[in-house]
CSV table of C-alpha atoms in Angstrom, one decimal:
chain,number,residue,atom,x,y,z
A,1,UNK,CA,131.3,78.9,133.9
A,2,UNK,CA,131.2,80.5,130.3
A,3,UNK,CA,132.1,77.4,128.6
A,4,UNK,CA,129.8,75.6,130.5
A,5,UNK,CA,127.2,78.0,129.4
A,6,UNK,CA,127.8,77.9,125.8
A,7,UNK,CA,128.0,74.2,126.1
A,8,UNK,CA,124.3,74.4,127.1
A,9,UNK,CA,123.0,76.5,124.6
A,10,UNK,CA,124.5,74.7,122.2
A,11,UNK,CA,123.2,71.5,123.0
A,12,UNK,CA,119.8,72.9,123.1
A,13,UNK,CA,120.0,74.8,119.5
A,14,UNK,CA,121.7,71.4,118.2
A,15,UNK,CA,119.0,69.1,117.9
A,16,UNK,CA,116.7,71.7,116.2
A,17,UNK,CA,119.6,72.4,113.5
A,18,UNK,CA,119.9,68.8,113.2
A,19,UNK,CA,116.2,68.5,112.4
A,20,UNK,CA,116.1,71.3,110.2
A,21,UNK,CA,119.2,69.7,107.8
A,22,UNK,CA,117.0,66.4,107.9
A,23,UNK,CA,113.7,67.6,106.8
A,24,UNK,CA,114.0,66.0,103.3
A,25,UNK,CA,113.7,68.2,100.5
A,26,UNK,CA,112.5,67.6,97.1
A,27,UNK,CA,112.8,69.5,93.6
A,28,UNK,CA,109.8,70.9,91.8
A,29,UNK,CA,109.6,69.3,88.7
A,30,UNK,CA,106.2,70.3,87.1
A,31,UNK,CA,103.4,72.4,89.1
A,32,UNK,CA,99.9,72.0,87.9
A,33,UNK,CA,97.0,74.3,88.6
A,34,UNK,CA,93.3,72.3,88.7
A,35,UNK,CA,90.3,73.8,90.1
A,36,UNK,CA,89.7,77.1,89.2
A,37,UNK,CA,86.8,78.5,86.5
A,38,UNK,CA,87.8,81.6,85.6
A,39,UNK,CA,91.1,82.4,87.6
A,40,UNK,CA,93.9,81.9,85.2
A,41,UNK,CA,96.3,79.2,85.9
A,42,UNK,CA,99.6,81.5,85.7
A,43,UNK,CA,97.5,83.8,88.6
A,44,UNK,CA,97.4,80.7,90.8
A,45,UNK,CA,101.1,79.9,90.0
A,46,UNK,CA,102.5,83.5,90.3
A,47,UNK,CA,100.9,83.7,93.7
A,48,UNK,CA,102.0,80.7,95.2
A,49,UNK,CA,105.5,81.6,94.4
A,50,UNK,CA,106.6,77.8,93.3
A,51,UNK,CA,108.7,77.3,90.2
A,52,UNK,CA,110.1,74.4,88.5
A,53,UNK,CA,113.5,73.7,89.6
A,54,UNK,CA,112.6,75.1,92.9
A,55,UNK,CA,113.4,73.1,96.4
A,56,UNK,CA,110.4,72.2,98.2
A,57,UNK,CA,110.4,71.2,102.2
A,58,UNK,CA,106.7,70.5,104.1
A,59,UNK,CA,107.1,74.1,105.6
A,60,UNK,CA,107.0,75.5,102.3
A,61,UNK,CA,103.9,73.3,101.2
A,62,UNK,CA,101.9,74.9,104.2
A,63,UNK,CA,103.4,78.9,102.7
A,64,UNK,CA,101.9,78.2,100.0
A,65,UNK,CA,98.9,77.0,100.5
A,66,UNK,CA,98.4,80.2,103.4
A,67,UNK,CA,99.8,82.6,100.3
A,68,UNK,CA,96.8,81.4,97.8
A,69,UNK,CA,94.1,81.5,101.0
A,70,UNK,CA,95.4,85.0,101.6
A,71,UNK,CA,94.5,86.8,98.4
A,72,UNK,CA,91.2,86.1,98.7
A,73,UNK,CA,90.0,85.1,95.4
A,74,UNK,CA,89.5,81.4,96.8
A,75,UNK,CA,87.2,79.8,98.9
A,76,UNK,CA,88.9,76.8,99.3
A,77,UNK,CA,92.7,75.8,98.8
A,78,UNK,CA,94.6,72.3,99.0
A,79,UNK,CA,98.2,72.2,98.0
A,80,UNK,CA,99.9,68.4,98.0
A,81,UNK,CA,103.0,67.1,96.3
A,82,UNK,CA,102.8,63.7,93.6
A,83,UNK,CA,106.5,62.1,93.1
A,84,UNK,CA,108.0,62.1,89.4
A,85,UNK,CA,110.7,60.3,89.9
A,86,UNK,CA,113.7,60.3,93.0
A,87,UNK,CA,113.2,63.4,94.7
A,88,UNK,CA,111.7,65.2,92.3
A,89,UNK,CA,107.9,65.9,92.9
A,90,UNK,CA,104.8,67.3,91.1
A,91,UNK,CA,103.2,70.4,92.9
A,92,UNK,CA,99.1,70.0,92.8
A,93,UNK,CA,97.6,73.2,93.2
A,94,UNK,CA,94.0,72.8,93.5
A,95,UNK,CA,91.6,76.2,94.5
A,96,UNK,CA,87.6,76.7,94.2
A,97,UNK,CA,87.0,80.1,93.3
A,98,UNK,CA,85.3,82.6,94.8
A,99,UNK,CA,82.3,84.5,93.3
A,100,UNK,CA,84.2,87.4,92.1
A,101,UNK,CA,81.9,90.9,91.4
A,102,UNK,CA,79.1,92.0,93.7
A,103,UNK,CA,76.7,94.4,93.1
A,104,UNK,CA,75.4,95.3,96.2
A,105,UNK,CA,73.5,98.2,98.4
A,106,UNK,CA,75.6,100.4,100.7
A,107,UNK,CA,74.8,101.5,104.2
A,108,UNK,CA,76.1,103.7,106.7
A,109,UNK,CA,74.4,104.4,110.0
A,110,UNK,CA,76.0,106.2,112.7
A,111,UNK,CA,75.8,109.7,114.9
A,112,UNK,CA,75.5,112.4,112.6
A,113,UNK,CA,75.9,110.3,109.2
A,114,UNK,CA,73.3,108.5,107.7
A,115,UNK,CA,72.8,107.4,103.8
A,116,UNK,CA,73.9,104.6,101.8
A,117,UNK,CA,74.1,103.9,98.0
A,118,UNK,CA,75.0,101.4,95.7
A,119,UNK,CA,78.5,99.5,94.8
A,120,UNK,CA,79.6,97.2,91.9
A,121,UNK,CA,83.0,95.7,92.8
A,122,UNK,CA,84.8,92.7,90.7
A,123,UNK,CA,88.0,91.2,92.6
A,124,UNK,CA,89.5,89.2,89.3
A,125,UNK,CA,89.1,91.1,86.6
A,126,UNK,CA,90.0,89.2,83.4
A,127,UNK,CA,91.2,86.3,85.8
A,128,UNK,CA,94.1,87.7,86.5
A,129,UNK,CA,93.2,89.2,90.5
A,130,UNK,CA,93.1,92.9,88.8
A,131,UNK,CA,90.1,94.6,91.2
A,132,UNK,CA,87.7,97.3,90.2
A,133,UNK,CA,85.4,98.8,92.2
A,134,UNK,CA,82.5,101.5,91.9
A,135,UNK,CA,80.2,102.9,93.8
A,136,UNK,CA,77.5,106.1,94.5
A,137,UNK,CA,76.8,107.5,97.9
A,138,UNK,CA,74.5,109.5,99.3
A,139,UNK,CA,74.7,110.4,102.8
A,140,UNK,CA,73.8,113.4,105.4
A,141,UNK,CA,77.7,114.1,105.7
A,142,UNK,CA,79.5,112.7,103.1
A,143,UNK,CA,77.9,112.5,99.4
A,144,UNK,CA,80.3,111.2,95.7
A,145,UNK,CA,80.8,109.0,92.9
A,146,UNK,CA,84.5,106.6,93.6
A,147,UNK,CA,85.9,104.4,90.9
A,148,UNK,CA,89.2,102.4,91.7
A,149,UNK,CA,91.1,99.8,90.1
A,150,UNK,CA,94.0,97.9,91.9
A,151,UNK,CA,96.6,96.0,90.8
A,152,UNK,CA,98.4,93.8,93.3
A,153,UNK,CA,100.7,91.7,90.8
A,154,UNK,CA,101.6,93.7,88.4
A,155,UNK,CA,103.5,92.5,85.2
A,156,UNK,CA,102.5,89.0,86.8
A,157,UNK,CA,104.8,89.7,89.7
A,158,UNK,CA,103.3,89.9,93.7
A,159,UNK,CA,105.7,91.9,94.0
A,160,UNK,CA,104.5,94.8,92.4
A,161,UNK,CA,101.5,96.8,93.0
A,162,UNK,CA,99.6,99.9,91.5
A,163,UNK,CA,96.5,101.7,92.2
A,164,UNK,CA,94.3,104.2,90.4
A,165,UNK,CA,91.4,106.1,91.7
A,166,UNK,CA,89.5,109.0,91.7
A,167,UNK,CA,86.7,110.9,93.5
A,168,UNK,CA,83.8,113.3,93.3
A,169,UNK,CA,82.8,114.6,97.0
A,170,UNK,CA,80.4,116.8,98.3
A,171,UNK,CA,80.7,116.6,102.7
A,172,UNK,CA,79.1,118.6,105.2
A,173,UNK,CA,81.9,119.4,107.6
A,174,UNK,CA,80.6,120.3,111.3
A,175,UNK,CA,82.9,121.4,113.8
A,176,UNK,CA,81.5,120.7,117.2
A,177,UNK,CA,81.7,122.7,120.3
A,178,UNK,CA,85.4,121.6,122.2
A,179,UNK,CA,85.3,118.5,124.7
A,180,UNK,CA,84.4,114.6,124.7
A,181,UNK,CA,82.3,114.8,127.5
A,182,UNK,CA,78.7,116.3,125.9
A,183,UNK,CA,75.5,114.3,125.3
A,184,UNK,CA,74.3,115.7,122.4
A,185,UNK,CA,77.5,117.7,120.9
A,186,UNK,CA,77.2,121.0,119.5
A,187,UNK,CA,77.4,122.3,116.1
A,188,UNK,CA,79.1,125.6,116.3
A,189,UNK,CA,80.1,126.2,112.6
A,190,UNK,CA,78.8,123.7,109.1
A,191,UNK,CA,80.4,123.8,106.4
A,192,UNK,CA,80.2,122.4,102.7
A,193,UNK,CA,83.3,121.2,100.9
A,194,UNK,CA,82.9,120.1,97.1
A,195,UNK,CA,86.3,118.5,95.9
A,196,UNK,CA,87.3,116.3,92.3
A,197,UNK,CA,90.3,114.0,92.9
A,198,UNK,CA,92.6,111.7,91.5
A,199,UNK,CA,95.6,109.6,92.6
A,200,UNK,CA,98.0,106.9,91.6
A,201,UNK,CA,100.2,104.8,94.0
A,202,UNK,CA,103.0,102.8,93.4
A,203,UNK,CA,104.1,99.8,95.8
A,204,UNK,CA,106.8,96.7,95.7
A,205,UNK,CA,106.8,93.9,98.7
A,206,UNK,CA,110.8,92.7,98.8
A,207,UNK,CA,111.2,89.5,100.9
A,208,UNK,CA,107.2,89.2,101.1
A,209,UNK,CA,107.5,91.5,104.5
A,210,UNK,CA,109.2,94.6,103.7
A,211,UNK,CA,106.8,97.1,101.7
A,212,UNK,CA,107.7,100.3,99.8
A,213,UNK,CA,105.1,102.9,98.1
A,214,UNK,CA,104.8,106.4,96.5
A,215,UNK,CA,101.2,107.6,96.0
A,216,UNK,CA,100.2,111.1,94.3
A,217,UNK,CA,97.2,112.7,94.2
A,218,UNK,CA,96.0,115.5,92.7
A,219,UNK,CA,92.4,117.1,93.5
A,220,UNK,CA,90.5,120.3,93.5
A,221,UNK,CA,88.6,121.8,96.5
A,222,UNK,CA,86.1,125.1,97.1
A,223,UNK,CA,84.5,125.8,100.1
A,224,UNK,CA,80.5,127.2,100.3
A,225,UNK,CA,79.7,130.0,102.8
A,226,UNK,CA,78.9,128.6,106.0
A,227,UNK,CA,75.6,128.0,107.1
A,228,UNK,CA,74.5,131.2,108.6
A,229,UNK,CA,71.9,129.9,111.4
A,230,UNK,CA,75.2,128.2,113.3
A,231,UNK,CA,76.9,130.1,115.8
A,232,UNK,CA,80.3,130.9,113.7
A,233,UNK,CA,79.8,132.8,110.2
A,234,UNK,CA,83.1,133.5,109.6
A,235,UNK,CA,84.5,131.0,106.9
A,236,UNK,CA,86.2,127.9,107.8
A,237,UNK,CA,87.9,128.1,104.4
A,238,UNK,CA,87.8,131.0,101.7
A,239,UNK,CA,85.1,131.0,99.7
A,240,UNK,CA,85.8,131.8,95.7
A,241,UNK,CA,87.4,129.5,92.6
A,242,UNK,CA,88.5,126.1,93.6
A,243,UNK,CA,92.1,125.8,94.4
A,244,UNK,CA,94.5,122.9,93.7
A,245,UNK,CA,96.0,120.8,96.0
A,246,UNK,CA,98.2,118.2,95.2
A,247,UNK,CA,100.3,115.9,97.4
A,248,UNK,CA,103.3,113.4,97.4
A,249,UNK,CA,103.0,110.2,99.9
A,250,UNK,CA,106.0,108.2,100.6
A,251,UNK,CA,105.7,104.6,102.8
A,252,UNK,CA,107.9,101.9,103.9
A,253,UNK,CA,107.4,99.4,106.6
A,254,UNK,CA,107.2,95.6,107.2
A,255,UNK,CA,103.8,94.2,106.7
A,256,UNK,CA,103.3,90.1,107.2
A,257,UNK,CA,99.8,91.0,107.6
A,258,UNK,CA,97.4,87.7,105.9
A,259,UNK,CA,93.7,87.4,105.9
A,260,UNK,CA,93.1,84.2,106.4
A,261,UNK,CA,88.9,84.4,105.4
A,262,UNK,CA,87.4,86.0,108.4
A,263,UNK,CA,91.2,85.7,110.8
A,264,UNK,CA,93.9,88.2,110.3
A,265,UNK,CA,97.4,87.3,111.5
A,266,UNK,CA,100.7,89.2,111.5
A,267,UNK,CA,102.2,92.5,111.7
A,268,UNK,CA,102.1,95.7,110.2
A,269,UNK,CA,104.5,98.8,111.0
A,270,UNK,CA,104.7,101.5,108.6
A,271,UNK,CA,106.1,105.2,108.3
A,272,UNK,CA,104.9,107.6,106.3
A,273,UNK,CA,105.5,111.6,104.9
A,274,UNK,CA,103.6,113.4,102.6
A,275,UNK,CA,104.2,116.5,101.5
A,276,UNK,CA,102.5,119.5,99.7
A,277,UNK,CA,104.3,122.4,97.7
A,278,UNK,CA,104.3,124.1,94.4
A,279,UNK,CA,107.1,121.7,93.9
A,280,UNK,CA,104.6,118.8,93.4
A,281,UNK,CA,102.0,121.4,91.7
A,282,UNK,CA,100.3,122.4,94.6
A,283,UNK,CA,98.5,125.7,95.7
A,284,UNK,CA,99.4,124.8,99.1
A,285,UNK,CA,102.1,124.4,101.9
A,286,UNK,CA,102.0,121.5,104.3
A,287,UNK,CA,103.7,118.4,105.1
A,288,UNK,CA,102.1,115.1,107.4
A,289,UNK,CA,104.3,112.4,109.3
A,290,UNK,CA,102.6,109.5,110.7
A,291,UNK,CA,103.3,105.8,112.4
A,292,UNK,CA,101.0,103.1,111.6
A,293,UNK,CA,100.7,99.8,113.6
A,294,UNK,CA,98.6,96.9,112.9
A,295,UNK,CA,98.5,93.6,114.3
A,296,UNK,CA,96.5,90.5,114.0
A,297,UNK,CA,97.1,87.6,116.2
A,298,UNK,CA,94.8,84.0,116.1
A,299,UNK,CA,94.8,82.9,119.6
A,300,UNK,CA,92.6,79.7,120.0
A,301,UNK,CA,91.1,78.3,116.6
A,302,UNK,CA,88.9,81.0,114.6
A,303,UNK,CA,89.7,84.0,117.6
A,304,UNK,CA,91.3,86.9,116.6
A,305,UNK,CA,93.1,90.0,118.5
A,306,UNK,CA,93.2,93.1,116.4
A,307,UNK,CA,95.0,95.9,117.5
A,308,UNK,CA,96.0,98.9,115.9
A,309,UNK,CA,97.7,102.1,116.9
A,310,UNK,CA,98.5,105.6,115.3
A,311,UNK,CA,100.8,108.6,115.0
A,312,UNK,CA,100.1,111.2,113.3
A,313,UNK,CA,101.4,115.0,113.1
A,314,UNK,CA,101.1,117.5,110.3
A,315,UNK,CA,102.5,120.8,109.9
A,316,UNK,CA,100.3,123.9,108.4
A,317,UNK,CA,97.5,121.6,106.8
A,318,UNK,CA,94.4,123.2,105.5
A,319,UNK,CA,90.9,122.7,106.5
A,320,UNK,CA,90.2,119.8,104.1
A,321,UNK,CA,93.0,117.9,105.3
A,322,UNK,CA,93.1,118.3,109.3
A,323,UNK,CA,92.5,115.3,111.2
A,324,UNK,CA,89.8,113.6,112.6
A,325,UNK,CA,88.1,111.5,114.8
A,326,UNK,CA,84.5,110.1,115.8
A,327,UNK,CA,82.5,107.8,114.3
A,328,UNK,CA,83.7,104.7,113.1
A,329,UNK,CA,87.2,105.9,113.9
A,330,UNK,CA,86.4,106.3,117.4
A,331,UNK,CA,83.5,104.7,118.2
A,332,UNK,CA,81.1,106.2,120.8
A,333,UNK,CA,81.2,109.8,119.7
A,334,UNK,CA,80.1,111.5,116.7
A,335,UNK,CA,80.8,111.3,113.3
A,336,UNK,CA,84.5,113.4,113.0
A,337,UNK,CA,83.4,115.0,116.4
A,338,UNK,CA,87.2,115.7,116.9
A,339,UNK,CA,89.6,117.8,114.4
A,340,UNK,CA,93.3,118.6,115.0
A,341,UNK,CA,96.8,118.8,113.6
A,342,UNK,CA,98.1,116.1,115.7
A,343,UNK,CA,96.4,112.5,116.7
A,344,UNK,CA,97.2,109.5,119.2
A,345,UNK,CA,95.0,106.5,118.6
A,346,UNK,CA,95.0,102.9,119.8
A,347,UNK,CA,92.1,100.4,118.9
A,348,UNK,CA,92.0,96.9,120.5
A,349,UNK,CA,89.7,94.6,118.7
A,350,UNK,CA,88.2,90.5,120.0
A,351,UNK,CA,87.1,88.5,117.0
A,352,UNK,CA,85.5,85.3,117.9
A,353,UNK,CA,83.0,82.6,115.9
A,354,UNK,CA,79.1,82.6,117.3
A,355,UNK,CA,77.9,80.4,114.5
A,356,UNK,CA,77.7,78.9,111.1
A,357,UNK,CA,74.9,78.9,108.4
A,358,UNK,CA,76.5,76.9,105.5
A,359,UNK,CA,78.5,79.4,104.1
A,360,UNK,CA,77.4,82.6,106.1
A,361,UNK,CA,79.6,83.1,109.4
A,362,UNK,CA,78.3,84.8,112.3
A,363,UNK,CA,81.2,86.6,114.4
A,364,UNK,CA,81.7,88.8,117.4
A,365,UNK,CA,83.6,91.4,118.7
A,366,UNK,CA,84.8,93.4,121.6
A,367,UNK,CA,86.1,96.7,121.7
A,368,UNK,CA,88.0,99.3,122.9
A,369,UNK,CA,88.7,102.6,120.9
A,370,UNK,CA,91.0,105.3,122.2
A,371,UNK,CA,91.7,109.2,120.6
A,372,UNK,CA,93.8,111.8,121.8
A,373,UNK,CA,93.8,115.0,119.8
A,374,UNK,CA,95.3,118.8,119.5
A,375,UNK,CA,96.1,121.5,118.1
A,376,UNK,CA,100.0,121.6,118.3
A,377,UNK,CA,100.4,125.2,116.6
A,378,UNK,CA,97.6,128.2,115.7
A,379,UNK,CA,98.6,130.8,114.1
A,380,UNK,CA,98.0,133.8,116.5
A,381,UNK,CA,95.4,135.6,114.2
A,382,UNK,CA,93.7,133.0,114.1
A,383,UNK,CA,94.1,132.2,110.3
A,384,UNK,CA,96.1,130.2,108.5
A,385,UNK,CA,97.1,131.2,104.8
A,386,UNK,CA,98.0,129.2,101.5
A,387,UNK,CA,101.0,130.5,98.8
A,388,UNK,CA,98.7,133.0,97.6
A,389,UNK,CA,97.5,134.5,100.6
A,390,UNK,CA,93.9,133.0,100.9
A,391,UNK,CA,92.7,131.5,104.1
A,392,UNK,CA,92.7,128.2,104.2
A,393,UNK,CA,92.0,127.4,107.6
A,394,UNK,CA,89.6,129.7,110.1
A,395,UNK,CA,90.3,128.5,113.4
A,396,UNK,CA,87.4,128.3,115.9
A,397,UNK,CA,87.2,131.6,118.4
A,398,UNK,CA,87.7,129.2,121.5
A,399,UNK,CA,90.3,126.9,119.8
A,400,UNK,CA,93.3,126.0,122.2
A,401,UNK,CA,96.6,124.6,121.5
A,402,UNK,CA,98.9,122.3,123.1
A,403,UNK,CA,98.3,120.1,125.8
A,404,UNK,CA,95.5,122.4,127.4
A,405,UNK,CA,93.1,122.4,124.4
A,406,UNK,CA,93.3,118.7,124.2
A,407,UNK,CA,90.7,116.1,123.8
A,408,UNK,CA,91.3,112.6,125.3
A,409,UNK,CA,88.3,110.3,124.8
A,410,UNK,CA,87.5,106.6,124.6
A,411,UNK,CA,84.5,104.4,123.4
A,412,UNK,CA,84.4,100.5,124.0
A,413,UNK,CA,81.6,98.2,123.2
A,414,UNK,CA,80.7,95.1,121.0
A,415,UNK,CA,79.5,93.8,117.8
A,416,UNK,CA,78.6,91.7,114.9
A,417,UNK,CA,80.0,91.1,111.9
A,418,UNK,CA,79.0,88.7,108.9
A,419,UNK,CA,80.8,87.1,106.5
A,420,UNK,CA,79.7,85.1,103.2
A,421,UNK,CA,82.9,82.7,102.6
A,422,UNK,CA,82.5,82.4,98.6
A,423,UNK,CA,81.6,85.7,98.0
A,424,UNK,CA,84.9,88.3,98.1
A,425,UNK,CA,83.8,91.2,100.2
A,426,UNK,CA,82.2,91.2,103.8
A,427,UNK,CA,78.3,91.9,104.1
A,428,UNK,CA,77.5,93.8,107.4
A,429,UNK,CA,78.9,95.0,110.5
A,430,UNK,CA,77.0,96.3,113.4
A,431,UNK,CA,78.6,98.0,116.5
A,432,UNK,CA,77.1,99.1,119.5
A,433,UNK,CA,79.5,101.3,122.0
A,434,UNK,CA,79.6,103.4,124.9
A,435,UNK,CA,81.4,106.9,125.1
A,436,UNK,CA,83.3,106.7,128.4
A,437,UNK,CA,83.8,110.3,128.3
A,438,UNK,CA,80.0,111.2,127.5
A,439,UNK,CA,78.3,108.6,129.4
A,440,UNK,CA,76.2,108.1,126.1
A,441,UNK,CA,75.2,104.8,124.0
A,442,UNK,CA,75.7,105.2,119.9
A,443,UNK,CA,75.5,102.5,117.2
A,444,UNK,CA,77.4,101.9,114.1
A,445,UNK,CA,75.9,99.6,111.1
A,446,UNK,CA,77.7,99.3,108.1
A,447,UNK,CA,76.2,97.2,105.1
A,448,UNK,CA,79.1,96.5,101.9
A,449,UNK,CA,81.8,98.7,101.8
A,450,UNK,CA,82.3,102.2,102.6
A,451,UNK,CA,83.5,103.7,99.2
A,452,UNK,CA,86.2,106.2,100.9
């Protein structure tokens, strides 16, 4: 019976091998690069991953062609193969660029956040895919200059990546009265963090799925007294000089994630710990694990499933660095309506085509956002204190921990979204979603990108 078995399954893996050892292969024996205006021809070459010398099979023909789509520089992308001599081929890449900088005005509309600004962003700086972006914001919570350059093949290799960015912030911080299911939440304390950061990140893709990273930042943060005509006085965060905080980040996972113009396909799985100590040059004490998921799968033609899930725990963080939720991370409720030490979130996302203009795409999707957040551990005074003794974190009076205090909450609705196909960064997104919890109605519009 077990021979018989294994008889079976390998007569049914058989003819596959056989078809894979018969899929003719050829050698690479020049690759050419025709096309682009102001993408550099090495650019094109390093990023399709074909050398001379190199066997070549139809499969890896259509890699190639999905490696150039997926950086995003072109708007269109046709890879073929012209024969040299006996089994030795010429590789024709030939891409249309996309317009590379915007300048563009920034919008943000949601419950208890409205402003915009203004952004400049160039995605191929020098013709060489190097990205820099900046941008000014003014908004009722959340107000800063961002600049931020990115490198996603550095030394010429894909396989590298660094980052550089840095921050001026001015937010109003409201911590709302406990519980998903009020109609118009209540501000119990406000509070206005000013903070100056910078950060650097490190990353190298091996086998073009596993992905490694180290990211330090470095920032400075003061707190203003809170505003006195809110329920809670007592400081959130102690008022006085600005203290440091600096922070290591450490990330591996697998990533096979593409964005294929408006579709994104594959996986995403990724751990992370940062930690904060005098060791790294810190004026504080904490440490933050989390589990990332993402995952985008194209079901019929242009539809797309997005779904995304997160862990995430941290141990003695400060006020500036607690969790959140609400808003546009959990749609229906307010802007960071929810703040704890510990988060559970799972987002479920339908992409699907409406219509066409020429170049401008018309999409829609369905939602589903869902949060659970606590407090795992409050000190029992209430406070919680950095390496010198200040007090970093005020709780709430009523603030529970554990299971009891809580908040479970979920928002689901639809929207639009539109894309220009030449251009490199989205143009608006508009949501619409109802908190299940509140029984309320809240819209979302977002117009470029959102700088943070």
């Amino acid at each position: 019976m077990v021979r018989g078995c294994a008889a079976l399954v390998m007569a049914l893996l058989a003819p596959r091998a056989v078809a894979q050892d018969l899929e003719p292969t050829q050698v690479v024996d020049e690759v050419v690069v025709r096309g682009p205006e102001k993408t550099r021809p090495e650019t094109v070459q390093a990023y399709s991953r074909i050398d001379v010398g190199d066997a070549l099979t139809t499969e890896d023909l259509t890699k190639v062609e999905r490696r150039l789509v997926a950086t995003g520089l072109f708007q269109e992308v046709h890879v073929r193969t012209e024969p040299t001599t006996v089994d030795r081929v010429r590789v024709i890449l030939e891409v249309k660029d996309k317009a590379s900088w915007v300048v563009a005005p920034t919008f943000a509309l949601s419950s208890d956040n409205v402003g915009g600004g203004v952004l400049y962003a160039e995605n191929n700086l020098w013709g060489r895919s190097k990205k820099f972006a900046t941008a000014a914001q003014v908004s009722t919570a959340e107000s800063g200059l961002f600049a931020g350059y990115l490198d996603p093949n550095l030394f010429g290799l894909p396989q590298l990546r660094m980052s550089l960015e840095g921050q001026l912030r001015s937010d109003r911080v409201d911590e709302y009265r406990g519980g998903a299911s009020q109609e118009d939440p209540e501000v119990v304390r406000r509070t206005r963090m000013n903070s100056a950061s910078i950060a650097g990140e490190l990353g190298v893709m091996l086998f073009e799925r596993v992905r490694a990273a180290a990211k330090y930042r470095l920032m400075r943060v003061d707190a203003k007294a809170p505003d006195e005509t809110e329920e809670v006085t007592e400081p959130a965060f102690s008022t006085g000089p600005s203290q440091r905080d600096a922070s290591l980040r450490l990330m591996v996972g697998v990533d096979t994630r593409q964005n294929l113009h408006a579709v994104m396909e594959g996986i995403n799985i990724e751990a992370s710990y940062e930690v904060s100590t005098p060791d790294v040059w810190s004026e504080f004490r904490y440490r933050r694990f989390g589990l990332l998921y993402r995952h985008g799968l194209r079901l019929v033609g242009e539809h797309n499933l997005v779904l995304r899930g997160e862990a995430a725990a941290g141990m003695d963080l400060p006020f500036h660095q607690e969790l959140v939720m609400g808003g546009n991370s959990l749609r229906g409720f307010v802007h960071r309506q929810f703040r704890g030490d510990s988060r559970l979130s799972f987002t479920a996302e339908y992409h699907f085509p409406l219509f066409t203009v020429r170049s401008l795409a018309f999409r829609g999707v369905a939602f589903s956002d869902t949060g659970l957040m606590l407090w795992r551990d409050i000190p029992e005074d209430g406070q919680l204190r950095d390496v010198n003794g200040r007090v970093v974190r005020g709780y709430l009076p009523n603030a529970q921990e554990g299971l009891k205090g809580a908040t479970l909450a979920q928002g689901i609705g639809a929207g639009l979204r539109l894309y220009l196909r030449n251009v490199v960064l989205p143009l608006v997104g508009v949501d619409a979603a109802y908190g299940v919890n509140s029984g309320e109605f809240r819209f979302y519009l977002v117009a470029g990108v959102n700088p943070s």
